[in-house]
JSON list of C-alpha atoms and ligand atoms in Angstrom, two decimals:
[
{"chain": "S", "resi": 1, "resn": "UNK", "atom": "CA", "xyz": [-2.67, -56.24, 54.39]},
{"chain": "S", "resi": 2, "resn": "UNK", "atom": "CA", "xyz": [-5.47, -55.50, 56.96]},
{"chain": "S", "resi": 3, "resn": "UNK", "atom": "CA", "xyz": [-5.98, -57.25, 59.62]},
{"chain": "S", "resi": 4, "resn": "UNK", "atom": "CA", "xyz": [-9.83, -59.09, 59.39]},
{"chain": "S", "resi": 5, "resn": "UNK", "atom": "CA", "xyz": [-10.67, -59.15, 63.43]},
{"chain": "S", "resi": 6, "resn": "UNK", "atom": "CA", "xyz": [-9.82, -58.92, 66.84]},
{"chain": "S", "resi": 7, "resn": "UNK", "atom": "CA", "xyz": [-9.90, -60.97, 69.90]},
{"chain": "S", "resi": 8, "resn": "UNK", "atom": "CA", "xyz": [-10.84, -59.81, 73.45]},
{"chain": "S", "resi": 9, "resn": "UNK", "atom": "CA", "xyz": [-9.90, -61.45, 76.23]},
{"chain": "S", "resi": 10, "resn": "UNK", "atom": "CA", "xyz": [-11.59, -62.41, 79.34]},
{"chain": "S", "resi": 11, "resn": "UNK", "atom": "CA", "xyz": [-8.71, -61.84, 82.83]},
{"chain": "S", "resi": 12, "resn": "UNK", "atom": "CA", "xyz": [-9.75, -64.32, 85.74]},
{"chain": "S", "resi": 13, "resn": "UNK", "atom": "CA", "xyz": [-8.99, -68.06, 84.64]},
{"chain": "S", "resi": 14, "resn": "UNK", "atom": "CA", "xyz": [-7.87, -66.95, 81.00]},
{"chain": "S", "resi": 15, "resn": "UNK", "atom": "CA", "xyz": [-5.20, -64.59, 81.12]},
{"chain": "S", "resi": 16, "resn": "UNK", "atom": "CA", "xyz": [-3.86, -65.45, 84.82]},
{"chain": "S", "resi": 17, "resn": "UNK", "atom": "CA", "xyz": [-4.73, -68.25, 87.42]},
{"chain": "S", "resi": 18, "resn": "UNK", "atom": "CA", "xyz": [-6.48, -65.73, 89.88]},
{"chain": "S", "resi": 19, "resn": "UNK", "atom": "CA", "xyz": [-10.06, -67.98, 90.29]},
{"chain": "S", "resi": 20, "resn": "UNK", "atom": "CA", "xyz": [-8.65, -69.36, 93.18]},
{"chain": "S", "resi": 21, "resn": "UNK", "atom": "CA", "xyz": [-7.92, -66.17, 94.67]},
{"chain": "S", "resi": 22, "resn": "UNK", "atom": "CA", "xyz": [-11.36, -64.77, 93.67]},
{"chain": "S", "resi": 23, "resn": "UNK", "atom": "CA", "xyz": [-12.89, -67.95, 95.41]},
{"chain": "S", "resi": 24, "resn": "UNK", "atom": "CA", "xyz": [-10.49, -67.41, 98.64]},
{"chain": "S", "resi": 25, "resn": "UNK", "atom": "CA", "xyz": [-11.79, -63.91, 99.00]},
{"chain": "S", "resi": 26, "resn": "UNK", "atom": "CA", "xyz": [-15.56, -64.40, 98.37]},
{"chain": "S", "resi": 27, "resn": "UNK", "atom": "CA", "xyz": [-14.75, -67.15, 100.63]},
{"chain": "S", "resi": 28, "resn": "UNK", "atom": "CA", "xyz": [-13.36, -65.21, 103.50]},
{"chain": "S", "resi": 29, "resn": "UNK", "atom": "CA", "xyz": [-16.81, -63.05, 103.23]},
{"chain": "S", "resi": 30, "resn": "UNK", "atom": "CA", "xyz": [-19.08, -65.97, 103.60]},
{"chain": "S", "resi": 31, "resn": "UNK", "atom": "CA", "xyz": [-17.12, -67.29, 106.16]},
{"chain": "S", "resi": 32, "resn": "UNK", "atom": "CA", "xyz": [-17.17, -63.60, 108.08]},
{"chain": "S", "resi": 33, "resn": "UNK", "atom": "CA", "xyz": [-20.87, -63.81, 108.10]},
{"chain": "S", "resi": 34, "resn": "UNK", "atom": "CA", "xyz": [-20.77, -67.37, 109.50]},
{"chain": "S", "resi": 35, "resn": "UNK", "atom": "CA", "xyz": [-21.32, -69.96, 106.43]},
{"chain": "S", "resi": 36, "resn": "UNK", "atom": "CA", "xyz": [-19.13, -71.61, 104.03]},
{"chain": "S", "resi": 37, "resn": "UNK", "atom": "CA", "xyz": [-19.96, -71.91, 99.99]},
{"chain": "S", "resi": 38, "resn": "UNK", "atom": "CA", "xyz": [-18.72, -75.17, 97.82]},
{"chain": "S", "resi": 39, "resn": "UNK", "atom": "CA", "xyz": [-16.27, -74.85, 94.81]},
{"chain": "S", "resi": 40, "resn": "UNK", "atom": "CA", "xyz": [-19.45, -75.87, 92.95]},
{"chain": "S", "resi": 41, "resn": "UNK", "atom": "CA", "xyz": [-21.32, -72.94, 93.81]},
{"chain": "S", "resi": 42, "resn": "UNK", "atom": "CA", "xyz": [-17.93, -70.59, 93.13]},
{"chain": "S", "resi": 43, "resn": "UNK", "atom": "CA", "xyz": [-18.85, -71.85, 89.12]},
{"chain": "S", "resi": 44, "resn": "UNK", "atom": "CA", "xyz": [-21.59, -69.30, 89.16]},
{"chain": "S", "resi": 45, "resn": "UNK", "atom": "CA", "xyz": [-20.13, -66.20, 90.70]},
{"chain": "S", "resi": 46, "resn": "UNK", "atom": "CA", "xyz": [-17.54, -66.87, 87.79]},
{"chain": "S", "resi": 47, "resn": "UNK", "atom": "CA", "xyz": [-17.53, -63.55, 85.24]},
{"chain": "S", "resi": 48, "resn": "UNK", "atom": "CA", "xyz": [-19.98, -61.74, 87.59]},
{"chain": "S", "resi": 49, "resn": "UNK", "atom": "CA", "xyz": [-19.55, -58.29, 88.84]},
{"chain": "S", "resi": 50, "resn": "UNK", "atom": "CA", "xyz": [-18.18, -57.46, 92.78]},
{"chain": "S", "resi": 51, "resn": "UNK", "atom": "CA", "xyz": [-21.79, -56.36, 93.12]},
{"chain": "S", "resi": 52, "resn": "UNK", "atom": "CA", "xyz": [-23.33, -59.54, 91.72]},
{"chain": "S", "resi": 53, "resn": "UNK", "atom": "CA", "xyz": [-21.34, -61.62, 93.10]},
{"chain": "S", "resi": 54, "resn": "UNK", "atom": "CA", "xyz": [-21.91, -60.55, 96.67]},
{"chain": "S", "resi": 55, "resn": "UNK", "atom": "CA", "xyz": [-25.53, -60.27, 96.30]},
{"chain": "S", "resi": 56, "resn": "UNK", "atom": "CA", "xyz": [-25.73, -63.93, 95.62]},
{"chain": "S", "resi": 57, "resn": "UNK", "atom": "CA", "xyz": [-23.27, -65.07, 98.19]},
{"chain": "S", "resi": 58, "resn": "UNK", "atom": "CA", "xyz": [-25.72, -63.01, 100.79]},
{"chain": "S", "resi": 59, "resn": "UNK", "atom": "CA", "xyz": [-28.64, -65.08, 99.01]},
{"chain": "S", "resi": 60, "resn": "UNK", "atom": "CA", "xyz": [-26.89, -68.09, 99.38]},
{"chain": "S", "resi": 61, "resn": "UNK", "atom": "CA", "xyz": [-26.34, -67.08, 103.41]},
{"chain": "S", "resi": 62, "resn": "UNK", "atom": "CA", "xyz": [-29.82, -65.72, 103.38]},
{"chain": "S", "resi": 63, "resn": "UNK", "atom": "CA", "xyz": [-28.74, -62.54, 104.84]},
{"chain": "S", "resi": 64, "resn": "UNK", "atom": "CA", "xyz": [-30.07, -59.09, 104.34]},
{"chain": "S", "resi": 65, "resn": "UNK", "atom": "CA", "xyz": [-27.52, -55.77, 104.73]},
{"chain": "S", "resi": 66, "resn": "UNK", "atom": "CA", "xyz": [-28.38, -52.21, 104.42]},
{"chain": "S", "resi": 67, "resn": "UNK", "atom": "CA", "xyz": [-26.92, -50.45, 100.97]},
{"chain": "S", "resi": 68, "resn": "UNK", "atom": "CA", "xyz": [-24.10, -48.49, 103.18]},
{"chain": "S", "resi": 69, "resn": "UNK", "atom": "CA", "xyz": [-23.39, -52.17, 104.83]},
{"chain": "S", "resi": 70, "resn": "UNK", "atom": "CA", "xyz": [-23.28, -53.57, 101.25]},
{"chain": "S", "resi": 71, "resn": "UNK", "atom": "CA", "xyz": [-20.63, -51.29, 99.84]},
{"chain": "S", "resi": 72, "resn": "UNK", "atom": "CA", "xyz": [-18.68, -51.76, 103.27]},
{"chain": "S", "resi": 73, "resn": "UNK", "atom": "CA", "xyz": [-18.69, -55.53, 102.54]},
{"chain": "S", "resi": 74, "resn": "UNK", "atom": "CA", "xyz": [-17.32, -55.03, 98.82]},
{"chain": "S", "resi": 75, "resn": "UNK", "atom": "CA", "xyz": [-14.54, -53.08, 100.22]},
{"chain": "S", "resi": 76, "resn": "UNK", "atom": "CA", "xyz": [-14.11, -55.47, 102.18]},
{"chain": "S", "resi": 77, "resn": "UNK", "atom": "CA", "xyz": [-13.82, -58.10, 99.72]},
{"chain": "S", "resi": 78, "resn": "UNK", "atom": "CA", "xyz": [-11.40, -56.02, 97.56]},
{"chain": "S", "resi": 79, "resn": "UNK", "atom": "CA", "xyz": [-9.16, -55.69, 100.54]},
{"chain": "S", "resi": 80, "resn": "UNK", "atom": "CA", "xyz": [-8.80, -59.35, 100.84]},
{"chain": "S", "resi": 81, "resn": "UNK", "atom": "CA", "xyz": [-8.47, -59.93, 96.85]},
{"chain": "S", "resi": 82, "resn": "UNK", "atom": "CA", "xyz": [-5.59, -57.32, 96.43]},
{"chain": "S", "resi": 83, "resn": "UNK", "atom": "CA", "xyz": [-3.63, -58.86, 99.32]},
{"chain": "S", "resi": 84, "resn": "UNK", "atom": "CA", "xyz": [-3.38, -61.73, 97.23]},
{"chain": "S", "resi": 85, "resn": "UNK", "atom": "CA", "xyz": [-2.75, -59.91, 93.88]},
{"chain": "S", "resi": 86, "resn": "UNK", "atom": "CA", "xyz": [0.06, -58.09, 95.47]},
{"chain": "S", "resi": 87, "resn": "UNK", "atom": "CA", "xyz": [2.01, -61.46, 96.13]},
{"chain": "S", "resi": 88, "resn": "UNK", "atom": "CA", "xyz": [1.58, -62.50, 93.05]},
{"chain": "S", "resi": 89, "resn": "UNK", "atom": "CA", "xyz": [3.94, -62.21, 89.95]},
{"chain": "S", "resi": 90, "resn": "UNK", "atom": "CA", "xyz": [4.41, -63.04, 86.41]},
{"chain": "S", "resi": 91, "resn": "UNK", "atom": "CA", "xyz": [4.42, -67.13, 86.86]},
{"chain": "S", "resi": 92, "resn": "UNK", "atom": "CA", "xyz": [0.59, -66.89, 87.74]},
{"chain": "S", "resi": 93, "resn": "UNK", "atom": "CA", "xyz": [0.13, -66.10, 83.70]},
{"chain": "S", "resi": 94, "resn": "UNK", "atom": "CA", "xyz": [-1.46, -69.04, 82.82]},
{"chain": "S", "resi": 95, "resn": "UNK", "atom": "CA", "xyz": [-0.12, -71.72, 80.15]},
{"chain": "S", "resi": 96, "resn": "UNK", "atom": "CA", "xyz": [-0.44, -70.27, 76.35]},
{"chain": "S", "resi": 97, "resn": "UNK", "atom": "CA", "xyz": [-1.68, -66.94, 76.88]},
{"chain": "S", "resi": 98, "resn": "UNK", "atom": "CA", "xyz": [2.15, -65.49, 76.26]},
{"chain": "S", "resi": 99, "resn": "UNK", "atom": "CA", "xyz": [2.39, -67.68, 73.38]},
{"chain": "S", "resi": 100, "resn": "UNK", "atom": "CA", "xyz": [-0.91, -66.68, 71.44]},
{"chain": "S", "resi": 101, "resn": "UNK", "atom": "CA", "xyz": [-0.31, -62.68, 72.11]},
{"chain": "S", "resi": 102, "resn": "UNK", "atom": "CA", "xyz": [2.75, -63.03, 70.66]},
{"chain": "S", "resi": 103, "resn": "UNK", "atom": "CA", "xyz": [1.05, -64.90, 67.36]},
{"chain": "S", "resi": 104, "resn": "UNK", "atom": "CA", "xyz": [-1.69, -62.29, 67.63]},
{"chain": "S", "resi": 105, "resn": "UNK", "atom": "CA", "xyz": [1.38, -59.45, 67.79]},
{"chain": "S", "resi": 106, "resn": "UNK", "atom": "CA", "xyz": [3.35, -61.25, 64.77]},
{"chain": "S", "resi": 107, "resn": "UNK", "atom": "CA", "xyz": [0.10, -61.17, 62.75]},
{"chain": "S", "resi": 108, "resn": "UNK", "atom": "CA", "xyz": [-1.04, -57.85, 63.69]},
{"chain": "S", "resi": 109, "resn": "UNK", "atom": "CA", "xyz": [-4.21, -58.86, 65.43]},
{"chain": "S", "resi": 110, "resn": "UNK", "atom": "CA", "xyz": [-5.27, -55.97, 68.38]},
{"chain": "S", "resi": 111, "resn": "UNK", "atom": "CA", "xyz": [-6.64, -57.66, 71.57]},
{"chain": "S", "resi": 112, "resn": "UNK", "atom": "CA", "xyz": [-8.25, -56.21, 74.20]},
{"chain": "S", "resi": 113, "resn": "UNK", "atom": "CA", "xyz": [-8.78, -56.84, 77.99]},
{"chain": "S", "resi": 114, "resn": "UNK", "atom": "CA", "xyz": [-12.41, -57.65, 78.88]},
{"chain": "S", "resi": 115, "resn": "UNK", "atom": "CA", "xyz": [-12.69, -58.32, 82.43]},
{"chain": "S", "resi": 116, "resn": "UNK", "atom": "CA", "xyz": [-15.90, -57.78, 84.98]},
{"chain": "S", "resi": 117, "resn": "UNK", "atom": "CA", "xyz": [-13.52, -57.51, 88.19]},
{"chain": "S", "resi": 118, "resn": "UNK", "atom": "CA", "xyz": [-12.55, -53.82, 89.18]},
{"chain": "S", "resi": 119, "resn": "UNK", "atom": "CA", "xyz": [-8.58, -55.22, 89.81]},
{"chain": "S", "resi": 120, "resn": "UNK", "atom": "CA", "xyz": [-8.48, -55.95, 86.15]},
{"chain": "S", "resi": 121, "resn": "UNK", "atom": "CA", "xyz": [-6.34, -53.03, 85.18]},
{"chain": "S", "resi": 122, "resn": "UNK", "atom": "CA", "xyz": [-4.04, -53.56, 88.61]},
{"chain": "S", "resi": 123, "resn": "UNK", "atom": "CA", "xyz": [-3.84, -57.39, 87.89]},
{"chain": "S", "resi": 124, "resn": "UNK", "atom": "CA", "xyz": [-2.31, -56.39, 84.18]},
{"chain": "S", "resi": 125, "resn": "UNK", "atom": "CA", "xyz": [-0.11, -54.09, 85.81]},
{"chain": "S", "resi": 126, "resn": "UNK", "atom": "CA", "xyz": [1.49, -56.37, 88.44]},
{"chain": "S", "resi": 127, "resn": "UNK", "atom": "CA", "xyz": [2.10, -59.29, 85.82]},
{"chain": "S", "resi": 128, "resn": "UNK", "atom": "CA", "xyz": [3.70, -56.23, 84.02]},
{"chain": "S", "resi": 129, "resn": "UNK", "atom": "CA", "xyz": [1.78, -57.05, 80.45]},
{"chain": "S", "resi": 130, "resn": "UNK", "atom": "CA", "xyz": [-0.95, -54.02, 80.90]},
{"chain": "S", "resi": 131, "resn": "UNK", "atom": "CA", "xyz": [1.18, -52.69, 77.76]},
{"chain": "S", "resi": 132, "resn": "UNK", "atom": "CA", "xyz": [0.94, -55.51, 75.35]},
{"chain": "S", "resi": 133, "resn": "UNK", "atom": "CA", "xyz": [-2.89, -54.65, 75.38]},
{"chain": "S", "resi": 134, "resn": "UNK", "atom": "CA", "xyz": [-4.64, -52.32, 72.45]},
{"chain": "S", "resi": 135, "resn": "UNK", "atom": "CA", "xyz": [-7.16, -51.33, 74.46]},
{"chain": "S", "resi": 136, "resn": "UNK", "atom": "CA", "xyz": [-8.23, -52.50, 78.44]},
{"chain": "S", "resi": 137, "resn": "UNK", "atom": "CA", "xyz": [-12.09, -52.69, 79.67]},
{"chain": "S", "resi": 138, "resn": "UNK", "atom": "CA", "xyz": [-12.64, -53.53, 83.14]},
{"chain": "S", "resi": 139, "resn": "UNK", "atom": "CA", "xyz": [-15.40, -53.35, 85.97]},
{"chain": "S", "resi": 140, "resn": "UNK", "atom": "CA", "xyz": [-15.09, -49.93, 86.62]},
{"chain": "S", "resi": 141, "resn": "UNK", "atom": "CA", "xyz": [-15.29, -49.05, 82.70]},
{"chain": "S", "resi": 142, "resn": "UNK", "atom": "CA", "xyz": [-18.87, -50.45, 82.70]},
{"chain": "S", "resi": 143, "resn": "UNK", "atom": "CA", "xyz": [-22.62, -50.19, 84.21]},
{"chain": "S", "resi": 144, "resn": "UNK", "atom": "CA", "xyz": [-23.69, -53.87, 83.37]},
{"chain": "S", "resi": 145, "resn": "UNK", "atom": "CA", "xyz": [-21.24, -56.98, 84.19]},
{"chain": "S", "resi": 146, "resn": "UNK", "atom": "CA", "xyz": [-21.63, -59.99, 82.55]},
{"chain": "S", "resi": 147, "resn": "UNK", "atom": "CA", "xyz": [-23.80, -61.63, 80.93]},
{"chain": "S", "resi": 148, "resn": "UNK", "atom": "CA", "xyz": [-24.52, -58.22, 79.79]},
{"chain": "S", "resi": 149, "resn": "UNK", "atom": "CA", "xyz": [-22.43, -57.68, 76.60]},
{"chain": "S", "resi": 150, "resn": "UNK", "atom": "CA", "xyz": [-21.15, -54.07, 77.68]},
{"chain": "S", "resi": 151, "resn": "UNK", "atom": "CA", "xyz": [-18.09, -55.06, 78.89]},
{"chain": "S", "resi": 152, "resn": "UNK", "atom": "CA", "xyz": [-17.07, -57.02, 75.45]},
{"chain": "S", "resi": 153, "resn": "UNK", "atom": "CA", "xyz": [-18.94, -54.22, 73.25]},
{"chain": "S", "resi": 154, "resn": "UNK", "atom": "CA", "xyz": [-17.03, -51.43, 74.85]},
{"chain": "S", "resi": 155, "resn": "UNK", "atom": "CA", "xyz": [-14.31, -53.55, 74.24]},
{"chain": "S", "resi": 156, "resn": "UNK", "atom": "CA", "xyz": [-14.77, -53.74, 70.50]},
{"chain": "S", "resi": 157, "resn": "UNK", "atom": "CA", "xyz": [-15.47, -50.18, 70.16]},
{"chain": "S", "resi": 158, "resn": "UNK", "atom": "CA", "xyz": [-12.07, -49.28, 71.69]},
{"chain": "S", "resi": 159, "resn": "UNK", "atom": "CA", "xyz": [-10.53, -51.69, 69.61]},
{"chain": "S", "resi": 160, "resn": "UNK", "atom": "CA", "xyz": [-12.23, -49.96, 66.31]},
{"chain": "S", "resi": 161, "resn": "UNK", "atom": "CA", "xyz": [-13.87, -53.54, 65.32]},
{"chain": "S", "resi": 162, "resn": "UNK", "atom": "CA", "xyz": [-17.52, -54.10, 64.46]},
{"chain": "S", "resi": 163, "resn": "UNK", "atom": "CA", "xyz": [-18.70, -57.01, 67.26]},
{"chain": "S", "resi": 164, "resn": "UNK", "atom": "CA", "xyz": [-18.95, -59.90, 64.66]},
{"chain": "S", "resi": 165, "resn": "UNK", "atom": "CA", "xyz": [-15.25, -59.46, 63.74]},
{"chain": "S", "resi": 166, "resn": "UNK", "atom": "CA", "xyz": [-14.19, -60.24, 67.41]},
{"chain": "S", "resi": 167, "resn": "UNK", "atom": "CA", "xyz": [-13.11, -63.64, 68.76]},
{"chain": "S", "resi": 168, "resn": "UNK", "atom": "CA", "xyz": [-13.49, -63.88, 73.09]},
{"chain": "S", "resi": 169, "resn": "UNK", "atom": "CA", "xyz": [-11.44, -66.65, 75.74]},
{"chain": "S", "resi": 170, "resn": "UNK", "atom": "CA", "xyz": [-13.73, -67.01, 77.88]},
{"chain": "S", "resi": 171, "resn": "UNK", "atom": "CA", "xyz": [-13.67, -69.23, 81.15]},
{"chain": "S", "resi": 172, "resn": "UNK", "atom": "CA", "xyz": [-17.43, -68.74, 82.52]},
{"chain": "S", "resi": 173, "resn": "UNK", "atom": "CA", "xyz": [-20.62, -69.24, 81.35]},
{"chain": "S", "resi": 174, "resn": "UNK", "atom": "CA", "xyz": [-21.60, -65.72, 82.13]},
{"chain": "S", "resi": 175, "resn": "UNK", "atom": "CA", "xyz": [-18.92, -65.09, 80.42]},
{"chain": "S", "resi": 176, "resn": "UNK", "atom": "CA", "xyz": [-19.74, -67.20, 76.88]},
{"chain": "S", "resi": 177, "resn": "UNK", "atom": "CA", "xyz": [-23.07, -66.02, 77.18]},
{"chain": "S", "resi": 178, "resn": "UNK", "atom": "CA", "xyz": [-22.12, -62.08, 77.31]},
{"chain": "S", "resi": 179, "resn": "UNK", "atom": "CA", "xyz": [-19.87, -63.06, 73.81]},
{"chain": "S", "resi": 180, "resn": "UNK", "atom": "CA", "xyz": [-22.67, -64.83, 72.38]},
{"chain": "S", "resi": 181, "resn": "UNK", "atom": "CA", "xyz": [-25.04, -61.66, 72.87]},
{"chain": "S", "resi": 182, "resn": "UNK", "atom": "CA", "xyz": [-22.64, -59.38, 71.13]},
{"chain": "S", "resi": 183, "resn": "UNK", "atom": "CA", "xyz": [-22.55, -61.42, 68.71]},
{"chain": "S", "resi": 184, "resn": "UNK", "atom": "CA", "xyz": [-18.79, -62.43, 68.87]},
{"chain": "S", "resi": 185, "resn": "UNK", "atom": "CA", "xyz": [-17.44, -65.50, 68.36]},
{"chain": "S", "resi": 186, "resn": "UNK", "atom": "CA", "xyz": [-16.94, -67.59, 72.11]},
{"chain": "S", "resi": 187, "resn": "UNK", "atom": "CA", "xyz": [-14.81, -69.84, 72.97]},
{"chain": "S", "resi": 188, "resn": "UNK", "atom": "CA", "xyz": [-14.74, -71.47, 75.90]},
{"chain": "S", "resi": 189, "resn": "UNK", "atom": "CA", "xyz": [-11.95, -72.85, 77.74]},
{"chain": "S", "resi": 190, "resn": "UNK", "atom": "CA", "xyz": [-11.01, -74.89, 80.68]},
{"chain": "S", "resi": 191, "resn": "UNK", "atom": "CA", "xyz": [-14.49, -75.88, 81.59]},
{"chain": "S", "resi": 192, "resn": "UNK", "atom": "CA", "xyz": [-16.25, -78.41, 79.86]},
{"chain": "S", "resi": 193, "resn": "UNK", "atom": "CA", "xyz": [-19.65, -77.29, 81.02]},
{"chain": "S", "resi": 194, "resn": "UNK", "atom": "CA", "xyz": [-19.03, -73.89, 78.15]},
{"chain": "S", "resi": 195, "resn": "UNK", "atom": "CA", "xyz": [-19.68, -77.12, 75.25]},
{"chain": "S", "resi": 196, "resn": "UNK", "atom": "CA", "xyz": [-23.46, -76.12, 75.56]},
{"chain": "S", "resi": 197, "resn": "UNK", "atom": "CA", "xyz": [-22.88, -72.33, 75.05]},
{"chain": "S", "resi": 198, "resn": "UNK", "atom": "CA", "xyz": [-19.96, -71.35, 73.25]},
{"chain": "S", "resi": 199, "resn": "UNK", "atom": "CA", "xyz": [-18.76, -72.16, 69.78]},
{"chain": "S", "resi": 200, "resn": "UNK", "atom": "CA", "xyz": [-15.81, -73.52, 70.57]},
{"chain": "S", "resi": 201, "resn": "UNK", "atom": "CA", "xyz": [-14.11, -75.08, 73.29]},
{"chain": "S", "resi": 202, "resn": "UNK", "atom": "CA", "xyz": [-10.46, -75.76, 74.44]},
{"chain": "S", "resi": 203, "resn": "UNK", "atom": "CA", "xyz": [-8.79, -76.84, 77.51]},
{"chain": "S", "resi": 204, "resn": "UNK", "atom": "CA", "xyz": [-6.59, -73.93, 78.19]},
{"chain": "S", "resi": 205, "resn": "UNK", "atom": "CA", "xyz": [-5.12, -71.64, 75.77]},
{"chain": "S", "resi": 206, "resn": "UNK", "atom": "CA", "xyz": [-1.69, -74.22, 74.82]},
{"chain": "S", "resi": 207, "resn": "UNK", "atom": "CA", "xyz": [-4.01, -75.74, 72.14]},
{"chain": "S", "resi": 208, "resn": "UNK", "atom": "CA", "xyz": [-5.37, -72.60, 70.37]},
{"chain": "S", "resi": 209, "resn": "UNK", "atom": "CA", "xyz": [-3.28, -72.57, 67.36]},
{"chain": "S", "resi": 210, "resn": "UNK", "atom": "CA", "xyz": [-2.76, -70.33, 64.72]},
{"chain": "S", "resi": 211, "resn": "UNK", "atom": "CA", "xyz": [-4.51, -72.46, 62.20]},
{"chain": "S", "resi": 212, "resn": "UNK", "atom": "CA", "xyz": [-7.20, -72.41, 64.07]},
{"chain": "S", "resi": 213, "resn": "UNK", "atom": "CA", "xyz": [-7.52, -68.29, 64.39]},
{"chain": "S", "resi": 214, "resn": "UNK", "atom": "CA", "xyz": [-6.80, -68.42, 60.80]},
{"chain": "S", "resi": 215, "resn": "UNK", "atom": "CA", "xyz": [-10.63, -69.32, 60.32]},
{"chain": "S", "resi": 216, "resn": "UNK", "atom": "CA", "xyz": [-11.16, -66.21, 61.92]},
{"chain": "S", "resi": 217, "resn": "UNK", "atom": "CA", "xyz": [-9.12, -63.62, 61.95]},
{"chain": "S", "resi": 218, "resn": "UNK", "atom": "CA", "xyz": [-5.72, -63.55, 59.80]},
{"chain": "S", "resi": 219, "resn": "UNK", "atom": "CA", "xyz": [-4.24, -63.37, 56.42]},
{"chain": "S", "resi": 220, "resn": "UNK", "atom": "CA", "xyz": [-7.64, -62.04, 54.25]},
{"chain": "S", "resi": 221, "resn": "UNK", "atom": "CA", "xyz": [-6.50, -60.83, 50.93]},
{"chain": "Y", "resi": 301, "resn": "LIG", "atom": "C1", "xyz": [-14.73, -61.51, 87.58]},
{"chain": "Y", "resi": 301, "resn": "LIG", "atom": "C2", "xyz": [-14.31, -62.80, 88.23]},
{"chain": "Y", "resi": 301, "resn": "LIG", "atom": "C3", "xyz": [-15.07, -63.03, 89.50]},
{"chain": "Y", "resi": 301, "resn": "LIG", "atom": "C4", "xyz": [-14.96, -61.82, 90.42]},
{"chain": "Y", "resi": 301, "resn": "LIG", "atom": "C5", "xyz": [-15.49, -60.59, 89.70]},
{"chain": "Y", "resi": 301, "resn": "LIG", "atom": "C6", "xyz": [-15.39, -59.32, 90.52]},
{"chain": "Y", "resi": 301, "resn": "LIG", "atom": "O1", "xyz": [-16.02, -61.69, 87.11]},
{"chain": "Y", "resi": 301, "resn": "LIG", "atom": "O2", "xyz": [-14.53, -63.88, 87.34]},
{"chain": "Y", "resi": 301, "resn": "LIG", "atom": "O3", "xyz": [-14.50, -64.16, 90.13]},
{"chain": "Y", "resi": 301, "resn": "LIG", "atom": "O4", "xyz": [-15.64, -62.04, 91.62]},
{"chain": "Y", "resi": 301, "resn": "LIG", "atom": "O5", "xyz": [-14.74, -60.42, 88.51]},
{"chain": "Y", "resi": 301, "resn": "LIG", "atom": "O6", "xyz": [-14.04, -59.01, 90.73]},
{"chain": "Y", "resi": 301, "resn": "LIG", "atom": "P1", "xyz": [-13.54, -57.75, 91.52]},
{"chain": "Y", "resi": 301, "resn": "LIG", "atom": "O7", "xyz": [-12.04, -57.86, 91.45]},
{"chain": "Y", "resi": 301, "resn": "LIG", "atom": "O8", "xyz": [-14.08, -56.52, 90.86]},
{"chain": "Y", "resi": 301, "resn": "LIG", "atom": "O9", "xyz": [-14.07, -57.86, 92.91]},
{"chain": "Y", "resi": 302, "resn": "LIG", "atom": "MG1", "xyz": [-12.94, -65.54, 83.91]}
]
């Protein structure tokens, strides 16, 4: 029997617990240049690209760099990130996400990686899951971050599924709102601000069950 769909699924806050490393490196940045920025405003860098992200944290600091200066502070930035991602190890996979790959794997449902950051591919690699994956889109696979739907249309193309047969875990609103233009199905998870924009919500990935993807995605005769 053929499987009916997919699911894609978003890295940062979804897969593994690395927002608050994202935050502690944008952080860092701000903090270089002389300002600080609330976990309040970290909500809307959430999903964005490097690039995106840093030209709102220099908005935010109303500062002004040259383009060479700009791609000196995104190195910069990385540097800081992958010092954290190289401590980390396979306990920073968040609650459930183990759990539902192996359902998806049981019921022969691909998934996919759909990430904005550039690390995605070395973050998969370091929790030592890159593997499980059917196919793997990250920031450098794309031109347009999120909520651009490139990342998550890419991501169904590799995956050999039209885009309204693909289910995305998303934790960001730029992030629900890139699945909702590619016409996927969103859910939302561990943020109850996504209730406005995606079609589903949960509060982390322990309480997606499989009855629930059933709707969706398995056992069409
Ligand atoms: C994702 C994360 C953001 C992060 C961005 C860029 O969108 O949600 O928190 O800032 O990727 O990540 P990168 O690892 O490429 O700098
Ligand atoms: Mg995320």
């Amino acid at each position: 029997m053929k499987n009916s769909g997919a699911v894609i699924f978003d890295l940062d806050g979804i897969v593994v617990d690395t927002t608050g490393l994202q935050f502690l490196a944008w952080r860092k940045i701000a903090n270089d240049f002389g300002f600080d920025f609330s976990k309040d405003q970290n909500e809307g860098l959430k999903g964005l690209s490097r690039e995106d992200c840093l030209k709102q944290i220099l908005a935010w600091g109303n500062i002004k760099l040259s383009v060479k200066d700009f791609h000196k502070w995104m190195d910069i930035k990385n540097s800081y990130y992958l010092n954290y991602i190289y401590e980390m190890d396979a306990s920073a996979i968040l609650p459930g996400t183990l759990e539902l790959m192996d359902v998806l794997q049981e019921e022969n449902i691909p998934f996919a990686l759909g990430s904005a950051s550039k690390s995605g591919k070395i973050v998969l690699k370091q929790l030592g899951i890159y593997s499980r994956f059917d196919a793997v889109v990250d920031g450098n696979d794309v031109k347009n971050g999120k909520p651009d739907p490139e990342i998550f249309l890419l991501a169904a193309n590799r995956l050999g599924f039209a885009p309204s047969a693909c289910v995305v875990f998303e934790d960001a609103v730029a992030g629900v709102q890139a699945a909702n233009r590619a016409g996927m199905i969103s859910i939302g998870v561990g943020n109850k601000g996504l209730q406005k924009e995606a079609d589903f919500t949960f509060n982390n990935l322990t309480e997606v069950t499989r009855e629930f993807l059933q709707n969706f995605l398995l056992f069409q005769s």
